[in-house]
C-alpha cells in the first residue's frame, strides 16, 4: 500500500505541473491533478493485485529475489 501511495503522490505532482504549465490555472491544475491520478492510482492498485494472482498461479514467489553482486 505504501508503494501505491507514493506512486499517487508522484502522479499528482506531475499531473498538476503539466496542466499548470499548459493552462496557467492553479484551479484547473488542481482539479485535473486530483481526478486523473486518482483514477489511475485505483487502476494501478487493482493491476498489481491481478499480477500477484497471476504470479501465484504460475508458481512464482510473491517477492522479487535480492540482486546478487
CSV table of C-alpha atoms in Angstrom, one decimal:
chain,number,residue,atom,x,y,z
A,1,UNK,CA,0.0,0.0,0.0
A,2,UNK,CA,2.9,2.4,0.6
A,3,UNK,CA,4.1,1.8,-3.0
A,4,UNK,CA,0.6,2.8,-4.2
A,5,UNK,CA,0.6,6.0,-2.0
A,6,UNK,CA,4.0,7.1,-3.1
A,7,UNK,CA,3.0,6.5,-6.7
A,8,UNK,CA,-0.1,8.6,-6.2
A,9,UNK,CA,1.9,11.5,-4.7
A,10,UNK,CA,4.3,11.5,-7.7
A,11,UNK,CA,1.4,11.2,-10.2
A,12,UNK,CA,-0.5,14.1,-8.6
A,13,UNK,CA,2.6,16.3,-8.7
A,14,UNK,CA,3.3,15.5,-12.4
A,15,UNK,CA,-0.3,16.0,-13.4
A,16,UNK,CA,-0.6,19.3,-11.6
A,17,UNK,CA,2.7,20.6,-13.1
A,18,UNK,CA,1.7,19.6,-16.7
A,19,UNK,CA,-1.8,21.1,-16.5
A,20,UNK,CA,-0.5,24.3,-14.8
A,21,UNK,CA,2.2,24.8,-17.4
A,22,UNK,CA,-0.3,24.2,-20.2
A,23,UNK,CA,-3.1,26.4,-18.8
A,24,UNK,CA,-1.6,28.7,-16.2
A,25,UNK,CA,-4.6,27.8,-14.0
A,26,UNK,CA,-3.9,26.6,-10.4
A,27,UNK,CA,-7.6,25.7,-10.1
A,28,UNK,CA,-7.7,23.6,-13.2
A,29,UNK,CA,-4.3,22.1,-12.5
A,30,UNK,CA,-5.5,21.1,-9.0
A,31,UNK,CA,-8.8,19.7,-10.3
A,32,UNK,CA,-7.2,17.6,-13.0
A,33,UNK,CA,-4.3,16.6,-10.8
A,34,UNK,CA,-6.8,15.2,-8.3
A,35,UNK,CA,-9.2,13.4,-10.7
A,36,UNK,CA,-6.9,11.9,-13.3
A,37,UNK,CA,-4.2,10.4,-11.0
A,38,UNK,CA,-6.9,9.2,-8.6
A,39,UNK,CA,-8.4,7.1,-11.4
A,40,UNK,CA,-5.0,5.8,-12.4
A,41,UNK,CA,-4.0,5.0,-8.8
A,42,UNK,CA,-7.1,2.9,-8.3
A,43,UNK,CA,-6.4,1.1,-11.6
A,44,UNK,CA,-2.8,0.6,-10.6
A,45,UNK,CA,-3.8,-0.9,-7.2
A,46,UNK,CA,-6.0,-3.5,-8.9
A,47,UNK,CA,-3.5,-4.1,-11.7
A,48,UNK,CA,-0.9,-5.0,-9.0
A,49,UNK,CA,-3.3,-7.4,-7.3
A,50,UNK,CA,-4.1,-9.1,-10.6
A,51,UNK,CA,-0.4,-9.6,-11.3
A,52,UNK,CA,0.1,-11.1,-7.8
A,53,UNK,CA,-2.6,-13.6,-8.5
A,54,UNK,CA,-1.0,-14.4,-11.9
A,55,UNK,CA,2.4,-14.9,-10.3
A,56,UNK,CA,0.9,-17.2,-7.6
A,57,UNK,CA,-0.8,-19.3,-10.3
A,58,UNK,CA,2.4,-19.5,-12.3
A,59,UNK,CA,4.2,-20.9,-9.3
A,60,UNK,CA,6.4,-17.9,-8.8
A,61,UNK,CA,7.1,-16.3,-5.4
A,62,UNK,CA,5.5,-13.1,-4.4
A,63,UNK,CA,8.7,-11.3,-3.6
A,64,UNK,CA,11.5,-10.4,-6.0
A,65,UNK,CA,14.8,-12.2,-5.1
A,66,UNK,CA,17.6,-9.9,-3.9
A,67,UNK,CA,20.0,-8.8,-6.6
A,68,UNK,CA,23.3,-10.6,-6.5
A,69,UNK,CA,26.6,-8.7,-6.8
